[in-house]
mmCIF file of C-alpha atoms in Angstrom:
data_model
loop_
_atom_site.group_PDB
_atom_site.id
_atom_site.type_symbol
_atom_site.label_atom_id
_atom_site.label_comp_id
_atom_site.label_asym_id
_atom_site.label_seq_id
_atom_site.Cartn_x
_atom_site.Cartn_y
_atom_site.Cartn_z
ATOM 1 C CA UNK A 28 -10.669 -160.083 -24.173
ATOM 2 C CA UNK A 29 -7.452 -162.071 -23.383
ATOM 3 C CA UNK A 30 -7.688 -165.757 -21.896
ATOM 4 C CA UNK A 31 -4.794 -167.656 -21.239
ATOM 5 C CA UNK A 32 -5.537 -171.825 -20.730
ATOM 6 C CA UNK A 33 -4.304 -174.055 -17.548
ATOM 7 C CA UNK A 34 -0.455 -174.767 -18.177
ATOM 8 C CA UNK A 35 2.548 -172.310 -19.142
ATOM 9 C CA UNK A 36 0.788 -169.514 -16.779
ATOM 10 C CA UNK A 37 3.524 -167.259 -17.173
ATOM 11 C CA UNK A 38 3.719 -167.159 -21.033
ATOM 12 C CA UNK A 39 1.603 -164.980 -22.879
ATOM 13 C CA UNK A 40 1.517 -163.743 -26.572
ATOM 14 C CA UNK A 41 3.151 -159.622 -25.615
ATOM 15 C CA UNK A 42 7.250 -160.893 -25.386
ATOM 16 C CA UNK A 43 7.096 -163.877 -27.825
ATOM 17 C CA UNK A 44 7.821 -163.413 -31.851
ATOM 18 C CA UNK A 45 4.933 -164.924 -34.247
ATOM 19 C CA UNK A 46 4.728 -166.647 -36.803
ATOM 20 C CA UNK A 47 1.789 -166.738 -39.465
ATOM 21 C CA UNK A 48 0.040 -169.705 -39.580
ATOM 22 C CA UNK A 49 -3.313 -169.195 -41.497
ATOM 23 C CA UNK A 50 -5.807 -166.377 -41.576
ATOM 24 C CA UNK A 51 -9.521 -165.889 -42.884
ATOM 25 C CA UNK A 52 -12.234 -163.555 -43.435
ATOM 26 C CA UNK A 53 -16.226 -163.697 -44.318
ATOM 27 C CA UNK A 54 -16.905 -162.964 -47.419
ATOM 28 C CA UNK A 55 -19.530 -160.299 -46.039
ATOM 29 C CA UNK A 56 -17.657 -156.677 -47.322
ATOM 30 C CA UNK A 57 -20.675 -155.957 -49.048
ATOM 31 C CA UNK A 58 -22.796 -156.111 -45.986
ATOM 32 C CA UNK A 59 -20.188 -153.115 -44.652
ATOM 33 C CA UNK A 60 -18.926 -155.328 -41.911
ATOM 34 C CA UNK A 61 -16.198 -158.473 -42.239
ATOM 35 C CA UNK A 62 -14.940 -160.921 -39.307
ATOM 36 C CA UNK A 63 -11.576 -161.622 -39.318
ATOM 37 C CA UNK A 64 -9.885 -164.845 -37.801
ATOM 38 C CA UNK A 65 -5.646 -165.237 -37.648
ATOM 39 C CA UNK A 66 -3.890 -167.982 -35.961
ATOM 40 C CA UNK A 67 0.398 -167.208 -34.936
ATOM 41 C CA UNK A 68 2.600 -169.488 -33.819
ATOM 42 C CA UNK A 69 4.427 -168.187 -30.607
ATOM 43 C CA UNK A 70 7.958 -169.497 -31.315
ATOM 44 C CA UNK A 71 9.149 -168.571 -27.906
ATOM 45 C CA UNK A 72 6.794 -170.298 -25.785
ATOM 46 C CA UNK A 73 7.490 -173.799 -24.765
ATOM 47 C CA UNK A 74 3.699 -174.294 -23.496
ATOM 48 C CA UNK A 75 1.399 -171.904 -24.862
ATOM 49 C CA UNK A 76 2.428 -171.559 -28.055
ATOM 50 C CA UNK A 77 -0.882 -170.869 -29.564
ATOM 51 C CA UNK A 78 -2.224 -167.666 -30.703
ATOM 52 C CA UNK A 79 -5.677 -166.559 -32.255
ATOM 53 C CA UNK A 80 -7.101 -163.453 -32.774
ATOM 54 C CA UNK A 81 -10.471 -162.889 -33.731
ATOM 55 C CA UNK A 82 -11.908 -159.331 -35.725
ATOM 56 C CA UNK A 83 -15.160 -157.755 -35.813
ATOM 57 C CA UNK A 84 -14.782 -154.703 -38.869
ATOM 58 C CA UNK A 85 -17.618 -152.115 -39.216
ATOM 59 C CA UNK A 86 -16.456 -150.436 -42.571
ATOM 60 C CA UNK A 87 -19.250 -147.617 -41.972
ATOM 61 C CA UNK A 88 -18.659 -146.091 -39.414
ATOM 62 C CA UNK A 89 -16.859 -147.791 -35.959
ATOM 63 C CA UNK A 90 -14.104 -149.164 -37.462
ATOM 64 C CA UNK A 91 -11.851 -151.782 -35.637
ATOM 65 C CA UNK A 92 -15.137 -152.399 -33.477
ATOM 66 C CA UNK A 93 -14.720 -155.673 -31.342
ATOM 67 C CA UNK A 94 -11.792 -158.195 -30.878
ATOM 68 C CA UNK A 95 -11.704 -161.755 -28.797
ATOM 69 C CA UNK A 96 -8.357 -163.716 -28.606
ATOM 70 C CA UNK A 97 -7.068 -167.361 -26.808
ATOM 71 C CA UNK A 98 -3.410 -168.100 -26.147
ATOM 72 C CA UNK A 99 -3.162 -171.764 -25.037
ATOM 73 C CA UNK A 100 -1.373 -174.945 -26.066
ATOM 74 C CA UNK A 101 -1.362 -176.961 -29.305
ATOM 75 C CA UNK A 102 -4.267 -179.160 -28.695
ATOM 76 C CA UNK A 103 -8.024 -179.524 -29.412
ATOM 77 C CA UNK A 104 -9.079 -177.680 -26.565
ATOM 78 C CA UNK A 105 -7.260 -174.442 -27.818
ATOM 79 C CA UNK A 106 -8.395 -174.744 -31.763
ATOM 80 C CA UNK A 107 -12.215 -175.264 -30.276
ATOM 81 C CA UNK A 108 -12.069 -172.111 -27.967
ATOM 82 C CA UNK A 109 -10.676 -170.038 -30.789
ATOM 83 C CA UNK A 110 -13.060 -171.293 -33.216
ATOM 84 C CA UNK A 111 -15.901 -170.510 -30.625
ATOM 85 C CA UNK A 112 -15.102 -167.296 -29.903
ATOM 86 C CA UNK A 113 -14.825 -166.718 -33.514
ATOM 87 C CA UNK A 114 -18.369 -167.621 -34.069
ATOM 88 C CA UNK A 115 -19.583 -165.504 -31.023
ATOM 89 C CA UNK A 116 -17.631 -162.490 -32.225
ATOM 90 C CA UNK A 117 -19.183 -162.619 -36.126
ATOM 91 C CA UNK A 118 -21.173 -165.803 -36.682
ATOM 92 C CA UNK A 119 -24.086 -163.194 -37.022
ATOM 93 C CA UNK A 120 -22.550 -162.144 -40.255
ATOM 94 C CA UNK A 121 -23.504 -165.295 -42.201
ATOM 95 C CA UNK A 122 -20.992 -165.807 -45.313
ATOM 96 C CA UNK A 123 -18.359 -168.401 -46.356
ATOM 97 C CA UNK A 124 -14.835 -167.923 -44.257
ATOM 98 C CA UNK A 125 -12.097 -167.081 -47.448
ATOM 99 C CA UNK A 126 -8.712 -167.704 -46.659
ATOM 100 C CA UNK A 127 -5.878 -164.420 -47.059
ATOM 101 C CA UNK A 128 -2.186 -164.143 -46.747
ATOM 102 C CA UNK A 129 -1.020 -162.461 -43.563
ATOM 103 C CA UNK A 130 0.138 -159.143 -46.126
ATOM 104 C CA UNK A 131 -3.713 -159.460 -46.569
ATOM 105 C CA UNK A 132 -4.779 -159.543 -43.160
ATOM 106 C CA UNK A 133 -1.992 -157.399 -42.065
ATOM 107 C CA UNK A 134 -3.401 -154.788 -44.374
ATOM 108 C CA UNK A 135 -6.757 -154.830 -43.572
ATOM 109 C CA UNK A 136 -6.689 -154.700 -39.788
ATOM 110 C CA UNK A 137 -3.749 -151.596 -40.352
ATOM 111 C CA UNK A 138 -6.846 -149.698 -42.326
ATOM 112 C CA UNK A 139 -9.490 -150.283 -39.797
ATOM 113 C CA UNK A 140 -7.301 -149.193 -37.024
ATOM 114 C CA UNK A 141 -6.228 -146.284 -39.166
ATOM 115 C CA UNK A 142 -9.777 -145.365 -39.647
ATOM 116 C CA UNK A 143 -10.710 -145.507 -35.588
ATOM 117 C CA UNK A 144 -7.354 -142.946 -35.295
ATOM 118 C CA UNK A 145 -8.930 -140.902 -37.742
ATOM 119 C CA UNK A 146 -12.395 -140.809 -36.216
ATOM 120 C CA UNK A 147 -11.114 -140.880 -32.456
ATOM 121 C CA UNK A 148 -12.626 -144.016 -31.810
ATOM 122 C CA UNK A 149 -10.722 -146.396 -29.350
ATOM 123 C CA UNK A 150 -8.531 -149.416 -30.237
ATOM 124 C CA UNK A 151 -9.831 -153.403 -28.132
ATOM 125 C CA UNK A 152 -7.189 -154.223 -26.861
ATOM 126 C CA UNK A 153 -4.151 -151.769 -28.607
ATOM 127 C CA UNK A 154 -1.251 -153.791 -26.993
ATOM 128 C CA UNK A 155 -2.285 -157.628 -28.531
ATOM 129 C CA UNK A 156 -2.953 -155.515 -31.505
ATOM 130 C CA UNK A 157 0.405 -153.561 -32.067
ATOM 131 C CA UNK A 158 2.967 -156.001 -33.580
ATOM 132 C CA UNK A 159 0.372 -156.485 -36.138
ATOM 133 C CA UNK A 160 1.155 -152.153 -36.973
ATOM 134 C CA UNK A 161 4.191 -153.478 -37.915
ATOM 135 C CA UNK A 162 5.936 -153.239 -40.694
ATOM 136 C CA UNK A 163 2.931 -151.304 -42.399
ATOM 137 C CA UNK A 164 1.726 -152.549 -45.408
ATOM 138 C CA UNK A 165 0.523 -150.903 -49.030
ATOM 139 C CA UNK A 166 -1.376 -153.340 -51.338
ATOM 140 C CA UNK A 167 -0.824 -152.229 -54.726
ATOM 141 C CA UNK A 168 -4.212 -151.373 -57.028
ATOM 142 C CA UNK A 169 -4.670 -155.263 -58.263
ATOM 143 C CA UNK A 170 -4.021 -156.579 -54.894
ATOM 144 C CA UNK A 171 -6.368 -154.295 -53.259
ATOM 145 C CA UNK A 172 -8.949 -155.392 -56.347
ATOM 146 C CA UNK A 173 -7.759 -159.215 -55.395
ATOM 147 C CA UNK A 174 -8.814 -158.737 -51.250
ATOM 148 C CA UNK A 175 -11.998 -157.336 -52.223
ATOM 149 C CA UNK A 176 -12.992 -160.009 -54.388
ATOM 150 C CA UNK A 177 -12.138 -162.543 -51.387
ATOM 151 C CA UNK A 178 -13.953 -160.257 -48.859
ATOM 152 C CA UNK A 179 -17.230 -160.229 -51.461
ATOM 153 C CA UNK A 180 -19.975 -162.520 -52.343
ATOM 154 C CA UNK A 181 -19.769 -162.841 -56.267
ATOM 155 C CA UNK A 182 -22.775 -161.063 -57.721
ATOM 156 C CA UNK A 183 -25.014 -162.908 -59.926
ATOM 157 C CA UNK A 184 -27.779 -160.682 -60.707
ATOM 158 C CA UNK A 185 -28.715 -156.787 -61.560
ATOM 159 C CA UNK A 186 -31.191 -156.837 -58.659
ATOM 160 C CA UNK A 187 -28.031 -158.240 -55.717
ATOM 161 C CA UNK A 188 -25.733 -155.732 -57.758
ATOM 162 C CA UNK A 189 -28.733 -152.663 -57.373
ATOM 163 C CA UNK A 190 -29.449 -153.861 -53.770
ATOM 164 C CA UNK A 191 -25.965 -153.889 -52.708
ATOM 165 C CA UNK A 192 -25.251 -151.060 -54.262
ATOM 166 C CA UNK A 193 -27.490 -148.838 -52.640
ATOM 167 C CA UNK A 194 -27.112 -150.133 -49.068
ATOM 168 C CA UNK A 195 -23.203 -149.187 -49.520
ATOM 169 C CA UNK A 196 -24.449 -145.544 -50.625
ATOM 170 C CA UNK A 197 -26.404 -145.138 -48.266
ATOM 171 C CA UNK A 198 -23.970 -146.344 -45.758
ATOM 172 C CA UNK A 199 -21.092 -143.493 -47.368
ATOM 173 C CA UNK A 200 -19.266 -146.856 -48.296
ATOM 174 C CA UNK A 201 -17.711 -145.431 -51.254
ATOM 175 C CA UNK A 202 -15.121 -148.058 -51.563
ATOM 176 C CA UNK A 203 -17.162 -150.863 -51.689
ATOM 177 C CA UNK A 204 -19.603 -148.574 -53.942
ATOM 178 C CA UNK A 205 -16.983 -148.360 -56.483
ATOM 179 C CA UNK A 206 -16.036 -151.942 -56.180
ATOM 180 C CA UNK A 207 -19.475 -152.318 -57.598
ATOM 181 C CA UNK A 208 -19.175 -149.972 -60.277
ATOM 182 C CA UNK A 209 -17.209 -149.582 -63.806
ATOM 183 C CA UNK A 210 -15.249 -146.672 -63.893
ATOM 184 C CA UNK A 211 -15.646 -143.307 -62.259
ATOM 185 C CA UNK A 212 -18.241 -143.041 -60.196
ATOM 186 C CA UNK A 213 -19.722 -139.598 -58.677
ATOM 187 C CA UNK A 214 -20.837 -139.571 -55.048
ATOM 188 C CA UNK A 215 -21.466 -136.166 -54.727
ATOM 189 C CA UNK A 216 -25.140 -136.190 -54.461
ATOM 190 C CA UNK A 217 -24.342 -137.751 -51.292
ATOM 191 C CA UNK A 218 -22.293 -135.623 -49.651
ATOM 192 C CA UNK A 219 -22.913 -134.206 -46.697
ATOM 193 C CA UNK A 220 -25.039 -137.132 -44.927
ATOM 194 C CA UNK A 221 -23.396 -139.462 -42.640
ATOM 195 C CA UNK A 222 -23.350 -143.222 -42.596
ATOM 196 C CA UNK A 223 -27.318 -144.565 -42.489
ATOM 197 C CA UNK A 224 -29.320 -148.304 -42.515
ATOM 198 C CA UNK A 225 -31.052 -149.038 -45.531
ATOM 199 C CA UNK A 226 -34.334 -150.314 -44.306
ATOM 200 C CA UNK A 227 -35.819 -151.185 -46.942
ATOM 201 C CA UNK A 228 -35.301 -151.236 -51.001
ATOM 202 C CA UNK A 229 -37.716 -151.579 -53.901
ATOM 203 C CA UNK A 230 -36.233 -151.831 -57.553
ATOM 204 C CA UNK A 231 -38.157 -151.350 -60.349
ATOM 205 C CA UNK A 232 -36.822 -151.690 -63.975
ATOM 206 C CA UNK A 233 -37.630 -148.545 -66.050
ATOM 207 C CA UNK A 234 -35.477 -149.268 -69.305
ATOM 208 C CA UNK A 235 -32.967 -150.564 -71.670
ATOM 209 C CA UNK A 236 -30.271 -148.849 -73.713
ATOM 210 C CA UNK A 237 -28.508 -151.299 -76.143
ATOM 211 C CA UNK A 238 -24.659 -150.631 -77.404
ATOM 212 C CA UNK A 239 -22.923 -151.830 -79.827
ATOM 213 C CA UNK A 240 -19.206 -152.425 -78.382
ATOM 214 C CA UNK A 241 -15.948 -153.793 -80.456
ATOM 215 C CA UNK A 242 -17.097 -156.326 -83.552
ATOM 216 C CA UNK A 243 -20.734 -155.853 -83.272
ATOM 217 C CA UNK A 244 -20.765 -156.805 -79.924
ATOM 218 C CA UNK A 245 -24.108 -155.503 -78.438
ATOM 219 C CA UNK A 246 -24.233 -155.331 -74.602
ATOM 220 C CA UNK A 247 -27.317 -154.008 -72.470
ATOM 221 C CA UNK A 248 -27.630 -151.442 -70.324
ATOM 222 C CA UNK A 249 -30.802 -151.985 -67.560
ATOM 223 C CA UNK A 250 -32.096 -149.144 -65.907
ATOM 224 C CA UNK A 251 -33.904 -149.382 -62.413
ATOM 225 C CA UNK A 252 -35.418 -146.806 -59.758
ATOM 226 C CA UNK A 253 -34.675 -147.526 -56.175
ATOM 227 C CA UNK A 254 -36.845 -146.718 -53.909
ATOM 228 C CA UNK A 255 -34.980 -146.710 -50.657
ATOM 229 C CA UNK A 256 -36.124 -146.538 -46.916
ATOM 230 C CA UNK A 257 -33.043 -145.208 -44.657
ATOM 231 C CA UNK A 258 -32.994 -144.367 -40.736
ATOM 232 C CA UNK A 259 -30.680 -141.708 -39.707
ATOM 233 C CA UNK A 260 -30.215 -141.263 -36.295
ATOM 234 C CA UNK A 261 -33.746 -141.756 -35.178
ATOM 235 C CA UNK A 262 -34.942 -140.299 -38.093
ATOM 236 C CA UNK A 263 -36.411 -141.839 -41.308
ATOM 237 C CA UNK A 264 -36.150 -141.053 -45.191
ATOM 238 C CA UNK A 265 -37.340 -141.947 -48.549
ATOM 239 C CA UNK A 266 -34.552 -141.730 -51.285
ATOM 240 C CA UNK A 267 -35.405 -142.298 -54.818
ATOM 241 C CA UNK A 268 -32.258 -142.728 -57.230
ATOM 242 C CA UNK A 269 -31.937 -144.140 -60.489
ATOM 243 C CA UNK A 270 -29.140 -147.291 -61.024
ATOM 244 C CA UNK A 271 -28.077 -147.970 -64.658
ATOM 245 C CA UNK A 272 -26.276 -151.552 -64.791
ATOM 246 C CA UNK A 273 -24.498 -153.361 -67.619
ATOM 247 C CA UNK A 274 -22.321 -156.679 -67.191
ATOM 248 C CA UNK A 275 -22.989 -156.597 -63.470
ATOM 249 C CA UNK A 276 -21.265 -153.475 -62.974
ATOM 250 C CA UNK A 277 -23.062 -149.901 -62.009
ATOM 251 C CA UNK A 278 -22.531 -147.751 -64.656
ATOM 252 C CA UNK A 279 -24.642 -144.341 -63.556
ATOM 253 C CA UNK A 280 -26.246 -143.575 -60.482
ATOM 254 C CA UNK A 281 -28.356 -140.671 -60.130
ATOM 255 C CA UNK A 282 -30.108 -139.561 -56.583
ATOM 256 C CA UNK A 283 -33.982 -137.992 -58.023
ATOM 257 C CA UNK A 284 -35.208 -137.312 -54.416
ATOM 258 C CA UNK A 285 -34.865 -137.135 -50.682
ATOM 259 C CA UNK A 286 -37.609 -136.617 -48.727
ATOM 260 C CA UNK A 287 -37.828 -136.817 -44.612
ATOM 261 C CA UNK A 288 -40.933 -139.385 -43.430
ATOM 262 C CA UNK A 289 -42.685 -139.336 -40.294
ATOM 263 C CA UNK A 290 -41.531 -142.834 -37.876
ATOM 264 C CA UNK A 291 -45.735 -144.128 -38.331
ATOM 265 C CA UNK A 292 -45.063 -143.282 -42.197
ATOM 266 C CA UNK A 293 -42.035 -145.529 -42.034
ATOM 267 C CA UNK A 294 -43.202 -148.247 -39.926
ATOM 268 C CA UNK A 295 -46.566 -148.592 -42.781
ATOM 269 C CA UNK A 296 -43.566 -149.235 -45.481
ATOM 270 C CA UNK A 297 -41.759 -151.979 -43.572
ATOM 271 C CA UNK A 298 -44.573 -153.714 -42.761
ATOM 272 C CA UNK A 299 -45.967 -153.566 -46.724
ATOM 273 C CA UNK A 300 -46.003 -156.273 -48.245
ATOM 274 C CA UNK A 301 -43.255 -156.673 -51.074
#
């Protein structure tokens, strides 16, 4: 959606050059969706030289899903539209707003509309979105590690880590999956699914392994078995997979079972009590 305020009618944000001024993002990646906010100066414009763009990111399976923008002058008025329609577009999401660099949010709006190319999914607005294409941008290993620590809630528990875990899975979120995890991690048990919702997830702990690392430095390993309601286009499943966890990291993940459910047998295990 593009809205242009009273004043400088005839200036808009397609012929002027930007420049960054600040940019954030929730800190909800491990949700599978992230809200994007970035505010340009429009150096050319002698009235509206204001610019914000606001991002709605579905890292699943729709991609670059839903954009709002305001051009208008420097004033009040401007800031408080952007910052409205920035909390219409994603204040569902819930999270702290983390500020990035603009190679940061460059990046990650280049992937998401790289991922709706892939799937044939159309672009909001493709023209307001274009200069952004440009030039493209390739964050190196530690600065991809370094956006996905701003883009996540910091885990402080097996049972968040197990949780999130598992709703990423189940999502085919592998890269937020291995975010999670400590060193290779196999998928391949879930292969062949598409992206589902994680209804519901019990976690049980089963067991301990302890292991003795450099100078007698024991560190746990926790086992736990997930019990995991999903919904798949209208239909429902119970996956049971095992989640071994040390230092807040996934270490093994195992899927035991998958069985289909009937939609009554599913509606009885949402509405059990935990």
């Amino acid at each position: 959606m593009f809205k242009v305020l009273d004043g400088g009618l005839l200036e808009t944000s397609a012929k002027s050059r930007k420049k960054f001024i600040k940019a954030f993002i929730t800190n909800t990646r491990l949700m599978g969706v992230v809200g994007i906010t970035i505010h340009w100066k429009l150096i050319d414009n002698s009235v509206n030289t204001e610019f914000w763009q606001c991002f709605y990111l579905d890292a699943e399976e729709y991609g670059f899903d839903s954009y709002e923008s305001v051009v208008g002058p420097e004033d009040e008025d401007t800031e408080k539209l952007a910052l409205s329609l920035s909390d219409r577009l994603m204040g569902g999401l819930g999270g702290v707003p983390v500020e990035i660099s603009e190679r940061e949010a460059r990046s990650l709006v280049q992937d998401y509309v790289y991922m709706n190319v892939k799937k044939e999914i159309g672009i909001p607005d493709e023209a307001e979105v274009d200069f952004i294409m440009k030039p493209e941008i390739t964050l190196s290993v530690q600065e991809r590690k370094d956006l996905m620590d701003k883009q996540c809630e910091e885990i402080t528990g097996d049972y968040q880590l197990v949780n999130y875990f598992v709703m990423r899975c189940v999502g085919q979120d592998f890269e937020a999956a291995r975010y999670l995890s400590a060193g290779h991690m196999n998928f391949a048990a879930l292969s062949g699914y598409m992206p589902s919702t994680l209804l519901r997830n019990s976690v049980e702990l089963t067991g301990s392994d302890f292991n003795a690392g450099k100078k007698d430095n024991f560190r746990t390993a926790w086992t736990y078995r997930c019990q995991s309601l999903i919904e798949d286009r209208g239909s429902y499943f119970v996956m049971t997979s095992r989640v071994t966890v040390e230092d807040l990291k996934v270490i093994d993940f195992k899927v035991v079972d998958r069985e289909r459910i009937s939609p009554r047998e599913a509606d009885m295990m949402t509405k059990r009590d935990e």
